[in-house]
Coordinates of C-alpha atoms in Angstrom, one line a residue:
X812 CA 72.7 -130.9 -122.7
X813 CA 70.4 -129.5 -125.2
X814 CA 66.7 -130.9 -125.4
X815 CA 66.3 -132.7 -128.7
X816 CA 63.7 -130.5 -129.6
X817 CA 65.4 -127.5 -129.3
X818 CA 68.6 -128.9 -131.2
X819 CA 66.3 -129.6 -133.8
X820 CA 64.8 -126.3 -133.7
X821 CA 68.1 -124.9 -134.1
X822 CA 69.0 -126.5 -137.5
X823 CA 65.5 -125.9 -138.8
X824 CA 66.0 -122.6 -138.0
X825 CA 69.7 -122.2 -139.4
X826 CA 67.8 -123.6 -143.1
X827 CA 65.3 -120.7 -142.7
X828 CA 68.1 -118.5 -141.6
X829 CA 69.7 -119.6 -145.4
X830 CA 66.5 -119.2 -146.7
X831 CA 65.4 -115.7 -145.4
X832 CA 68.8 -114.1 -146.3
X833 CA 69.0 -115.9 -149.8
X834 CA 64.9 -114.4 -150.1
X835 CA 65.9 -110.9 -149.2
X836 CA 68.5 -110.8 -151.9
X837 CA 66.7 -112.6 -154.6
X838 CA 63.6 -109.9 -153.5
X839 CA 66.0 -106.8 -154.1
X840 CA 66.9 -108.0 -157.5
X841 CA 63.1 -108.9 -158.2
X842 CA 61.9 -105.6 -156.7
X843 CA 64.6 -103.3 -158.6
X844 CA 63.9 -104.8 -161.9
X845 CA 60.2 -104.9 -162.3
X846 CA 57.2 -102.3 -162.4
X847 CA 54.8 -102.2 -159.8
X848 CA 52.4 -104.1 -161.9
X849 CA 54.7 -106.5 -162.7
X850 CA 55.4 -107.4 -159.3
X851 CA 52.4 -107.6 -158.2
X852 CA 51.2 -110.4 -160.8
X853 CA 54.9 -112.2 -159.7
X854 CA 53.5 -111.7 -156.4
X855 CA 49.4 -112.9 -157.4
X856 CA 50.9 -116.0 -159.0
X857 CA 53.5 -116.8 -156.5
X858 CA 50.4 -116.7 -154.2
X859 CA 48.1 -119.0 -156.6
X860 CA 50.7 -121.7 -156.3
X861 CA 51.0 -121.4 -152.8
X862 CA 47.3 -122.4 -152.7
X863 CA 47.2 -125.3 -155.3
X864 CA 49.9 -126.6 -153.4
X865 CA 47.9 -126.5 -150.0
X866 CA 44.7 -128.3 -152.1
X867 CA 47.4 -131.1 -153.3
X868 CA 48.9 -131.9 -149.8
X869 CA 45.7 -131.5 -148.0
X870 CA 47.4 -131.6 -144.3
X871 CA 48.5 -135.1 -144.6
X872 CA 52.4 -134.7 -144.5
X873 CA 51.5 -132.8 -141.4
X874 CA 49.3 -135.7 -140.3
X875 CA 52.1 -138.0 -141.3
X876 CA 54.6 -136.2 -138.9
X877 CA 52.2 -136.6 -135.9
X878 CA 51.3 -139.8 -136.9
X879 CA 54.9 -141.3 -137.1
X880 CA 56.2 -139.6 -133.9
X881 CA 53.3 -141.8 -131.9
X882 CA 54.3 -144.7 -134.0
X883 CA 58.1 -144.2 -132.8
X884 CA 56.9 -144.0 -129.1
X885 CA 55.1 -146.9 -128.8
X886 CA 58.3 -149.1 -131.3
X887 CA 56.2 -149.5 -134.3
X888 CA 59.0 -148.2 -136.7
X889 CA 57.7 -150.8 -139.9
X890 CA 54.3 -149.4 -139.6
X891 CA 55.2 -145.7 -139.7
X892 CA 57.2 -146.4 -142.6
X893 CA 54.4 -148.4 -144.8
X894 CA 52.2 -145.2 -143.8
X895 CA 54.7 -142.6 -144.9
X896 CA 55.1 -144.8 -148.5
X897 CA 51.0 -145.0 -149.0
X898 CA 50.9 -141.1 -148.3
X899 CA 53.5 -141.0 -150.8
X900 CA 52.0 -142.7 -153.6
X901 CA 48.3 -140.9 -152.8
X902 CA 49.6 -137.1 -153.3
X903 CA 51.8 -138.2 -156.2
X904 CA 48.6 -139.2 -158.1
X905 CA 46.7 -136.5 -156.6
X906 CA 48.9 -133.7 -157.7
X907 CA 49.5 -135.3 -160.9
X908 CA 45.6 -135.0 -161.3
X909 CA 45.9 -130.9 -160.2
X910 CA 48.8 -130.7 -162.7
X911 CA 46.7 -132.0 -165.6
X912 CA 43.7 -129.7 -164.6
X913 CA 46.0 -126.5 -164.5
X914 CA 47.3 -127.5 -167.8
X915 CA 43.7 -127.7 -169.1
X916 CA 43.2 -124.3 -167.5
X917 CA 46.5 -123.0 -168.7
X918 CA 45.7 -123.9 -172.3
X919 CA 41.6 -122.0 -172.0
X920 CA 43.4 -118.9 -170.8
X921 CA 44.6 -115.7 -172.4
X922 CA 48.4 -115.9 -173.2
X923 CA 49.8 -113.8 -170.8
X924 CA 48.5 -116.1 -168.3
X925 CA 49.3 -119.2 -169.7
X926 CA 53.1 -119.3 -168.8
X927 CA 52.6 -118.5 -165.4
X928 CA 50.0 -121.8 -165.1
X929 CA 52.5 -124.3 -167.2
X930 CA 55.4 -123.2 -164.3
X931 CA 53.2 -124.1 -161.4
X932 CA 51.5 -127.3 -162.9
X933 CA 54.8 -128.2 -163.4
X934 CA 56.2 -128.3 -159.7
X935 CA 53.1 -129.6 -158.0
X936 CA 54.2 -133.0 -158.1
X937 CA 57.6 -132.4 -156.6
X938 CA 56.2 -130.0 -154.5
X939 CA 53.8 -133.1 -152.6
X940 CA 56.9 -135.3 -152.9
X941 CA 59.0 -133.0 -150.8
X942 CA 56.4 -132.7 -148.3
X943 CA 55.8 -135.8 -147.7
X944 CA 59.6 -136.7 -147.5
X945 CA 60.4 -133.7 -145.2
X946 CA 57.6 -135.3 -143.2
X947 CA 58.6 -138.7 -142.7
X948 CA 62.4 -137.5 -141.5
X949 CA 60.6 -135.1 -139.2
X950 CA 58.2 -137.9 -137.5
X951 CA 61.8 -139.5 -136.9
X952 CA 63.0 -136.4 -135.7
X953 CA 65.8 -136.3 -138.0
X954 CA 66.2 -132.5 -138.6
X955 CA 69.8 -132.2 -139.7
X956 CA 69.4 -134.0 -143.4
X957 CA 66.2 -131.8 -144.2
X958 CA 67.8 -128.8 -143.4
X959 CA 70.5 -129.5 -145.4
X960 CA 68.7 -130.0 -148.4
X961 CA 66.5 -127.1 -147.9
X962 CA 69.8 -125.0 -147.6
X963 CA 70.9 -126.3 -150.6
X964 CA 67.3 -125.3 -152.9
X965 CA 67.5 -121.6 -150.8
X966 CA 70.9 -121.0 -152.6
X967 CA 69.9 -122.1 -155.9
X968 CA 66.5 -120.6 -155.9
X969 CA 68.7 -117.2 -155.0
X970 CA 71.4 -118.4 -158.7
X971 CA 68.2 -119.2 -160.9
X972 CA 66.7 -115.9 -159.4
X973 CA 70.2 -113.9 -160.4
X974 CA 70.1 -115.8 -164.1
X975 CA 66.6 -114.1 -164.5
X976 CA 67.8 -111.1 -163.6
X977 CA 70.6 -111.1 -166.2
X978 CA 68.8 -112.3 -168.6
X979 CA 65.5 -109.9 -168.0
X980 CA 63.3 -112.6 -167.9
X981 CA 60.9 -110.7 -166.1
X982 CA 57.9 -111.7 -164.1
X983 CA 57.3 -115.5 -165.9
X984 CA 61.3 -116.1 -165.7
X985 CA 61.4 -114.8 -161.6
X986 CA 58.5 -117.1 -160.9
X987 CA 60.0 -120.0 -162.8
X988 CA 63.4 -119.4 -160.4
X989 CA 61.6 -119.3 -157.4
X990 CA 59.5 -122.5 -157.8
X991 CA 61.7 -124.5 -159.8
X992 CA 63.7 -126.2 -157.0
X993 CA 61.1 -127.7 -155.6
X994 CA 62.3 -130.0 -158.2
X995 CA 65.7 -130.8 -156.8
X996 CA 64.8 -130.6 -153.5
X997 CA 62.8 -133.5 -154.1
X998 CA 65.5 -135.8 -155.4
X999 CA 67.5 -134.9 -152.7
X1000 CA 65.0 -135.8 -149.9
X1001 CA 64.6 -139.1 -151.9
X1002 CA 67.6 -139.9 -151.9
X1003 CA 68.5 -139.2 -148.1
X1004 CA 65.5 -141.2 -147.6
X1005 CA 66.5 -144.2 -149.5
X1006 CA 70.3 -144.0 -148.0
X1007 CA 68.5 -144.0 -144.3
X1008 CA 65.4 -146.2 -144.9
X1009 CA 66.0 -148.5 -142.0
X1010 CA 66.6 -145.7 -139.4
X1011 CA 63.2 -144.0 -140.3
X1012 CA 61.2 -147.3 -140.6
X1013 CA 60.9 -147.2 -144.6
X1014 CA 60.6 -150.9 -145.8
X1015 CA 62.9 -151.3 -149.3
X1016 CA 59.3 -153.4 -150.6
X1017 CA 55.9 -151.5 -150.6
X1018 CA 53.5 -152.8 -148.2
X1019 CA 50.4 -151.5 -146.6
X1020 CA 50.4 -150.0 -143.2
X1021 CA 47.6 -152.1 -140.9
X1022 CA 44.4 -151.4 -140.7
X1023 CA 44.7 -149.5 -137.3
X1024 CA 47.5 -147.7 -138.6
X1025 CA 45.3 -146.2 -141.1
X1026 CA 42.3 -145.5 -138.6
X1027 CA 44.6 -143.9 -136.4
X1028 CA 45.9 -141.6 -139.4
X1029 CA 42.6 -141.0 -140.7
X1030 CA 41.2 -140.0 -136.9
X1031 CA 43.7 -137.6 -137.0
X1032 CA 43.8 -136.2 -141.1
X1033 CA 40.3 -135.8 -141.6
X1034 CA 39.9 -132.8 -139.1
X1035 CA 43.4 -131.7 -139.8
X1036 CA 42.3 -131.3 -143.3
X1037 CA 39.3 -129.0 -141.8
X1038 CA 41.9 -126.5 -140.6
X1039 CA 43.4 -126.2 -143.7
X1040 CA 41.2 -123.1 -144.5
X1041 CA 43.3 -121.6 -141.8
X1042 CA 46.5 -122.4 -143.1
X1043 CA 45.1 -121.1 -146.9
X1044 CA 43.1 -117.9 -145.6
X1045 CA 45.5 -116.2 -142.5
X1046 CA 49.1 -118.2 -143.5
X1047 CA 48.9 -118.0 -147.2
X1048 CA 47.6 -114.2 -147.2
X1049 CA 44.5 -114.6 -148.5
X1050 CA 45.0 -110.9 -148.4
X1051 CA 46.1 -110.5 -151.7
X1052 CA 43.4 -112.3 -153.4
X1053 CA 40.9 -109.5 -152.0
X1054 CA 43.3 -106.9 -152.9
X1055 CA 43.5 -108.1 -156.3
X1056 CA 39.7 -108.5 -156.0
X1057 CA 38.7 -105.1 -154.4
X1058 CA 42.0 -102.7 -155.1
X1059 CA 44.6 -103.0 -157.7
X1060 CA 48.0 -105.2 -158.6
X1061 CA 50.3 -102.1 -156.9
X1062 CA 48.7 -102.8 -153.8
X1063 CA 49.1 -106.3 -153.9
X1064 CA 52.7 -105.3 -154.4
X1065 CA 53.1 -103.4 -151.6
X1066 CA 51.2 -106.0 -149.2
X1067 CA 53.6 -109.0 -150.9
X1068 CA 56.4 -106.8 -150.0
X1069 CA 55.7 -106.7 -146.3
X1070 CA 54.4 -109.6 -145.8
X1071 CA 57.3 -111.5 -147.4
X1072 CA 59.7 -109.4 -144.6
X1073 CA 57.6 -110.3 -141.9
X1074 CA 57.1 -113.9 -142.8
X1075 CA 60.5 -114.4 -143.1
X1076 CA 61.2 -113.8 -139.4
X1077 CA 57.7 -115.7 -138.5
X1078 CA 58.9 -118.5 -140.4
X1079 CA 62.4 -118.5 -138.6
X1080 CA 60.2 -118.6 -135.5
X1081 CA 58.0 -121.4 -136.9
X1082 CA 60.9 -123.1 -137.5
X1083 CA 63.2 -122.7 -133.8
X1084 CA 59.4 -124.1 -132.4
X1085 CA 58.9 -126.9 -135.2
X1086 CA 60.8 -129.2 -133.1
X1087 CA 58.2 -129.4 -130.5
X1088 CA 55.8 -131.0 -132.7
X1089 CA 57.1 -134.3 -133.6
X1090 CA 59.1 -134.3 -130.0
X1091 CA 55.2 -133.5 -128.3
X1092 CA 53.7 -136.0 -130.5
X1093 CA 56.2 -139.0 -129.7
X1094 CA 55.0 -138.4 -125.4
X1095 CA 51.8 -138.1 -126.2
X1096 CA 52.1 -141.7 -127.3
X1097 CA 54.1 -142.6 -124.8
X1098 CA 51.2 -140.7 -122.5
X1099 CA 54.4 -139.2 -120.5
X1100 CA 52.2 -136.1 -119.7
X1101 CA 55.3 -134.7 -117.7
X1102 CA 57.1 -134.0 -120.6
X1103 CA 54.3 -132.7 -122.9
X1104 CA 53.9 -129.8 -120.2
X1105 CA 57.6 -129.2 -120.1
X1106 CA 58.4 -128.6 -123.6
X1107 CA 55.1 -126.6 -124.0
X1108 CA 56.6 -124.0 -121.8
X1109 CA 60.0 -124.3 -123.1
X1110 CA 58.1 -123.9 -126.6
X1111 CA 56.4 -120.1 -125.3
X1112 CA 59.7 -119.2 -123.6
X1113 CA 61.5 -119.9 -126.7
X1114 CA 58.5 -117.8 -128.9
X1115 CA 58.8 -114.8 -126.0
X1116 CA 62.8 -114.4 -126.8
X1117 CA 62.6 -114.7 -130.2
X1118 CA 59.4 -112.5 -131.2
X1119 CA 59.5 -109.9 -129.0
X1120 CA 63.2 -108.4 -129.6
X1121 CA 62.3 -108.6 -133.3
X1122 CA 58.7 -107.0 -133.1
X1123 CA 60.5 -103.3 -131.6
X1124 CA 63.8 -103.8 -133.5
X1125 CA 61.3 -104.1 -136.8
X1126 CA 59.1 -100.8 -135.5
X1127 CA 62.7 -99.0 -135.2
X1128 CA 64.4 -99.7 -138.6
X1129 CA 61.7 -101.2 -141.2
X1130 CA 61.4 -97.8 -142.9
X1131 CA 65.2 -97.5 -143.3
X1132 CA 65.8 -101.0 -144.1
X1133 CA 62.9 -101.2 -147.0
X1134 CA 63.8 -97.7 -148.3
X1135 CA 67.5 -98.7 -148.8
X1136 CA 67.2 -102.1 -150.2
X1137 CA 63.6 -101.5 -152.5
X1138 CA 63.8 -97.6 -153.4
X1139 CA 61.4 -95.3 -152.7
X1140 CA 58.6 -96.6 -155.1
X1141 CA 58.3 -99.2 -152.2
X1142 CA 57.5 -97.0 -149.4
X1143 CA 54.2 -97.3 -148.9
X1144 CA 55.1 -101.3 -148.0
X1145 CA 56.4 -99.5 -144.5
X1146 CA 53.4 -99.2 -142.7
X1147 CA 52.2 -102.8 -144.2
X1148 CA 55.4 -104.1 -142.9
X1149 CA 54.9 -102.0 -139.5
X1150 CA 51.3 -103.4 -138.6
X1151 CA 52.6 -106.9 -139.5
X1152 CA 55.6 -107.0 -137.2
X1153 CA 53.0 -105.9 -134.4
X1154 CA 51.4 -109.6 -135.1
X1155 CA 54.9 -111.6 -135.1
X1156 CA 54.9 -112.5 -131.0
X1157 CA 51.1 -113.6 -131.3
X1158 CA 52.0 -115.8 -134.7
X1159 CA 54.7 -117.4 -133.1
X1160 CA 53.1 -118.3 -129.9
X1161 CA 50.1 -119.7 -131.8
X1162 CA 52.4 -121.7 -133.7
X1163 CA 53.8 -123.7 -129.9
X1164 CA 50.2 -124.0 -128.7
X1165 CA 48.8 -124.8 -132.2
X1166 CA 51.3 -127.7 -132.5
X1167 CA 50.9 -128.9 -129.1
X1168 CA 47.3 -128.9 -129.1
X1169 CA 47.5 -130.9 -132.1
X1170 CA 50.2 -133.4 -130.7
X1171 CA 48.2 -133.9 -127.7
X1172 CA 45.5 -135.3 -130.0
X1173 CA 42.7 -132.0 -129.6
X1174 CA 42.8 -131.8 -133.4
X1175 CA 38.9 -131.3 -133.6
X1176 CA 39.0 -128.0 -131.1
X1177 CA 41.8 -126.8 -133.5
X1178 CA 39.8 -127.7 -136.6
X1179 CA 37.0 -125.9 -135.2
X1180 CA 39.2 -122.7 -133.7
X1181 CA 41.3 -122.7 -137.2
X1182 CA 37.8 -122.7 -139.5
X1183 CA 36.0 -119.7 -136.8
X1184 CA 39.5 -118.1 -137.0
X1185 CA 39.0 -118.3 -140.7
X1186 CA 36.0 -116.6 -141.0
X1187 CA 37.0 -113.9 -138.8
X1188 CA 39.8 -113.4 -141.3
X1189 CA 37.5 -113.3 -144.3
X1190 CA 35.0 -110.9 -142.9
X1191 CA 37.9 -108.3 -141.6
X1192 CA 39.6 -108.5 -145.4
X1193 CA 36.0 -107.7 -146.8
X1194 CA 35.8 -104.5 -144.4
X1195 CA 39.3 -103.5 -144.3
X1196 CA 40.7 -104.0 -147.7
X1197 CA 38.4 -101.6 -150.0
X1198 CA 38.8 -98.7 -147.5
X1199 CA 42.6 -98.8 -147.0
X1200 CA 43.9 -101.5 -149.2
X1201 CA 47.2 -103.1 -148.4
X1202 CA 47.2 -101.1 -144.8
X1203 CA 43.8 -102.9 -144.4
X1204 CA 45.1 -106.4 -145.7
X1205 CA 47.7 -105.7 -143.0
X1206 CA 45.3 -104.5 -139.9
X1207 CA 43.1 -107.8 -140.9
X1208 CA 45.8 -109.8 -140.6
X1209 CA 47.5 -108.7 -137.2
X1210 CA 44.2 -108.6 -135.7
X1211 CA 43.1 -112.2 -136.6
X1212 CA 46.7 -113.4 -135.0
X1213 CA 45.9 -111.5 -131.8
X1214 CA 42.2 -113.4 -131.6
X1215 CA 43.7 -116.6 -132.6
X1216 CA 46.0 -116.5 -129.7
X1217 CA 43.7 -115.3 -127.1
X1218 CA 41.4 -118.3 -127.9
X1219 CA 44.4 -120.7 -128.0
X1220 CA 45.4 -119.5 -124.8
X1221 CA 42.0 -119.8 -123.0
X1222 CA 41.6 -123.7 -124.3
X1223 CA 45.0 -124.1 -123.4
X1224 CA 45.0 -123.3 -119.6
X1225 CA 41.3 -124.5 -119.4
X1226 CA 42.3 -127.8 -120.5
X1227 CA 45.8 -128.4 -119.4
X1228 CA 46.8 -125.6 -117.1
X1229 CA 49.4 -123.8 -119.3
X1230 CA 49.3 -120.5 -118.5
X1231 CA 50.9 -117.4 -120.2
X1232 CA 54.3 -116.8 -118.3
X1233 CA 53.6 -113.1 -117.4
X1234 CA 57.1 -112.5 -115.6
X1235 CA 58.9 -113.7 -118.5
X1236 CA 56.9 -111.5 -120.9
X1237 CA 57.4 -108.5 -119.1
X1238 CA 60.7 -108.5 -118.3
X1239 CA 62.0 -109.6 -121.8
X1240 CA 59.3 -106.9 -123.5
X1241 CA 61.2 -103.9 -121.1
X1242 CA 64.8 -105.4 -122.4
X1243 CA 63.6 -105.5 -125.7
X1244 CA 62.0 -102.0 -125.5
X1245 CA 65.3 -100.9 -124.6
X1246 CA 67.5 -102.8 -126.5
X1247 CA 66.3 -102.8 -129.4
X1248 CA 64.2 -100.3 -130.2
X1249 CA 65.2 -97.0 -128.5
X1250 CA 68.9 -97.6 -129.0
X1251 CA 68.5 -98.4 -132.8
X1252 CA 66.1 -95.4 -133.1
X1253 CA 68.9 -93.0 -131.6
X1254 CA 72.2 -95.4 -133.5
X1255 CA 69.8 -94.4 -137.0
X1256 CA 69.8 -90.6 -135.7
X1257 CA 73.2 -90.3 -135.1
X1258 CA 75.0 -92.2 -138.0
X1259 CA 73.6 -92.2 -142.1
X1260 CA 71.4 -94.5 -143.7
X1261 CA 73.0 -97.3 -144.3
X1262 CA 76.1 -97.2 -141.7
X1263 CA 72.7 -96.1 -139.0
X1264 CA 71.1 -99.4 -140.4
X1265 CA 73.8 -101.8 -140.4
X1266 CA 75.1 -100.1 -136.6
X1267 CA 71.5 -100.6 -135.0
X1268 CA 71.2 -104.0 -136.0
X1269 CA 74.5 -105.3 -135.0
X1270 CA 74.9 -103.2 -131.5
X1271 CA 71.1 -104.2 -130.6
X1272 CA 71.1 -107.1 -131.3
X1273 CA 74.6 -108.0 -129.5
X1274 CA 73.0 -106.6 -126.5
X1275 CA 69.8 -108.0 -126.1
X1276 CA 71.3 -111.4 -126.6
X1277 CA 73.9 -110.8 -123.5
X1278 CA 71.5 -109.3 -121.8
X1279 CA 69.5 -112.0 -121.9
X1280 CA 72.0 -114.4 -121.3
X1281 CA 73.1 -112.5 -118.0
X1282 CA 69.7 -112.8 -116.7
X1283 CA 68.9 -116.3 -117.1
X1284 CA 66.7 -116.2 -119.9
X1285 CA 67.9 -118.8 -121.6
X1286 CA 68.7 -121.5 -119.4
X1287 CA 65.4 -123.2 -119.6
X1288 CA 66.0 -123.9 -122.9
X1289 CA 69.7 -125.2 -122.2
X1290 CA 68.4 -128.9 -120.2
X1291 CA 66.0 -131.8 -121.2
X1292 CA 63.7 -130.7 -118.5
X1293 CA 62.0 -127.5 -117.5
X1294 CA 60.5 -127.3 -113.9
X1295 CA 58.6 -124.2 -114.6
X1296 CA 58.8 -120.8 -116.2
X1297 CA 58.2 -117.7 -114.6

């Protein structure tokens, strides 16, 4: 029997599966039919809405999701629901507000920029909604329906993203494509959400949650709000505001470019750990302290198997696989993509002890790791970017995720004893070694570019995962409980 969790990591991660494959093709078409420049304002702008978004959520769907899963533990399913409808209603006015200042802002700058502020005022609305919806079915650990939906706005981002390539829309019309369905995601959340109401605790009638309800949220979304700099500065590559700052749009194209490749895999892994969080948060309020330990380590065995076969199989074919898809005018993105892969096992792992830290209720220590984090960040982009620009951006960001996870790790078995497993690690880093990077390496030799490609991928990958599944790697992950990994 498959821990909830996990199952629920699953179909989050088939969504992101959807949407990393419906990415990479909507990027070749992007990539092929603009100029350097032009991509890298598609990429500056993408980025810019990415962080207006952050100011109009503000961490509370996050907060919301820890929030409810306590709620659910201790039976209070009418109380979660009244919370999840006030957080609702406060980001709708909120972003409306952000909306009607980027118009403002829109309307006192030059005209080439003005078309690229009307699109993103125009989904920060939806954009909150869809948060906060994905948020309440995730505190009620209700997975499938979300993915669903977000399967269903990957594969019409990747049509609206094809019609702007017809039509040669150019960098305005592929930014439009790619935000738009925030739109239509939202209706669909809604309207899961009204269709299950009772099963997630929504009353039909508004009504205010109680007044310890809203303490207990607040205890919790006031410091969570205080990592958000993290989130904005290390997760939102902050990297390319200093590149547009300190070096020039090409560069900023070439950092997008690997950072999109890499962040697709990290937010696959994101998403096979999300699970944890809401799963975590509902012991924690049950105080079953048993369990909290158990899934933490099922959380870092998960994040070993996943990141670490990726991380060489990335070192052994990135530079054929961006070459063949993006043309040579991408290829200094290679080494940007290279130094990023190196940081994909430390970002995933900091995602399973960032989220359990928070469930356990520690969310001042993470406020206060996440904001020293931060600076870290800041200070290495202001060193590295000038000298080597998006190969800087790149080195900054790898080496924050390796800090992060060394102090996560410290607090972690300081605190609750979690230790890294070391056996585990090893052994799965010399299969990987093997499997997937010497043999693609020598497949890549032997056979031409795109056969080499497409033969490393599938024959690796084939064998790590029955290698793995010969030695037992995975069993931990197959049962409710875990007594300990190696």
């Amino acid at each position: 029997m498959k821990a909830l969790a996990v199952r629920n990591g699953l179909w989050n991660a088939g969504a992101t599966v959807v949407a990393s494959l419906a990415g990479v093709v909507g990027s070749i078409l992007i990539v092929r039919s603009l100029t350097l420049e032009a991509y890298g304002a598609f990429s500056y702008y993408l980025w810019l809405a990415g962080i207006l978004a952050a100011a109009g959520t503000l961490a509370l769907p996050n907060s919301l999701t820890k929030i409810t899963s306590e709620l659910r533990g201790q039976r209070q399913m009418g109380e979660a629901g009244a919370l999840s409808q006030s957080i609702a209603l406060g980001l709708f006015a909120l972003n409306a507000l952000i909306a009607i200042g980027t118009v403002v802002w829109a309307i006192a700058s030059p005209a080439a920029q003005q078309v690229y502020l009307l699109i993103i005022a125009a989904i920060l609305v939806p954009n909150a909604l869809v948060a906060v919806f994905r948020s309440t079915l995730w505190g009620s650990e209700r997975y499938r329906p979300v993915s669903i939906a977000s399967t269903g706005s990957s594969l019409l981002r990747l049509v609206l993203v094809c019609i702007a390539y017809l039509a040669q829309w150019d960098a305005p019309g592929f930014v439009a494509a790619v935000l738009a369905t925030s739109i239509t995601e939202g209706m669909t959340l809604g309207w899961i959400l009204s269709r299950t109401a009772s099963s997630v605790g929504v009353p039909f009638a508004m009504r205010l949650p109680g007044k310890e309800t809203i303490k207990r949220y607040l205890a919790f979304a006031v410091p969570a709000m205080l990592s958000l700099p993290l989130a904005v500065i290390v997760w939102e590559r902050s990297e390319v505001f200093f590149l547009e700052r300190f070096s020039s749009l090409e560069q900023v194209g070439f950092y997008s470019l690997g950072f999109t490749i890499f962040d697709m895999f990290l937010a696959l892994g994101w998403a096979l750990i999300n699970g944890f969080y809401p799963a975590i948060s509902k012991d924690y309020g049950a105080r079953d302290w048993l369990r909290i330990r158990t899934k933490a380590r099922q959380g870092l065995l998960l994040a070993i198997l996943y990141a670490l076969p990726l991380t060489f199989g990335g070192l052994a074919t990135l530079d054929h696989l961006i070459g063949l898809l993006y043309g040579s005018k991408m290829a200094p993105a290679v080494p940007v993509a290279q130094v990023l892969f190196a940081g994909l096992l430390p970002g995933v792992v900091t995602g399973v002890l960032g989220v359990t830290l928070i469930a356990v209720g520690r969310i001042w220590l993470s406020a206060g790791v996440g904001t020293g984090i931060s600076i870290v960040n800041i200070v290495m982009n202001i060193i590295l970017i000038p000298r080597f620009g998006a190969l800087g951006g790149a080195m900054a960001n790898t080496s924050t995720q390796l800090i992060y996870t060394a102090v996560l790790f410290a607090a972690m078995y300081r605190m609750y004893g979690i230790r890294v497993p070391i056996r585990t690690l090893i052994e799965v880093a010399g299969v990987s070694a093997v499997t997937t990077f010497l043999l693609p390496r020598a497949i890549q030799l032997l056979l031409p570019e795109a056969w080499g490609l497409a033969g490393a991928v599938i024959v690796s990958g084939c064998l790590y995962l029955a290698i793995a599944w010969r030695l037992g790697f995975v069993e931990p992950l197959t049962t409710v409980e875990v007594e300990a990994v190696h």
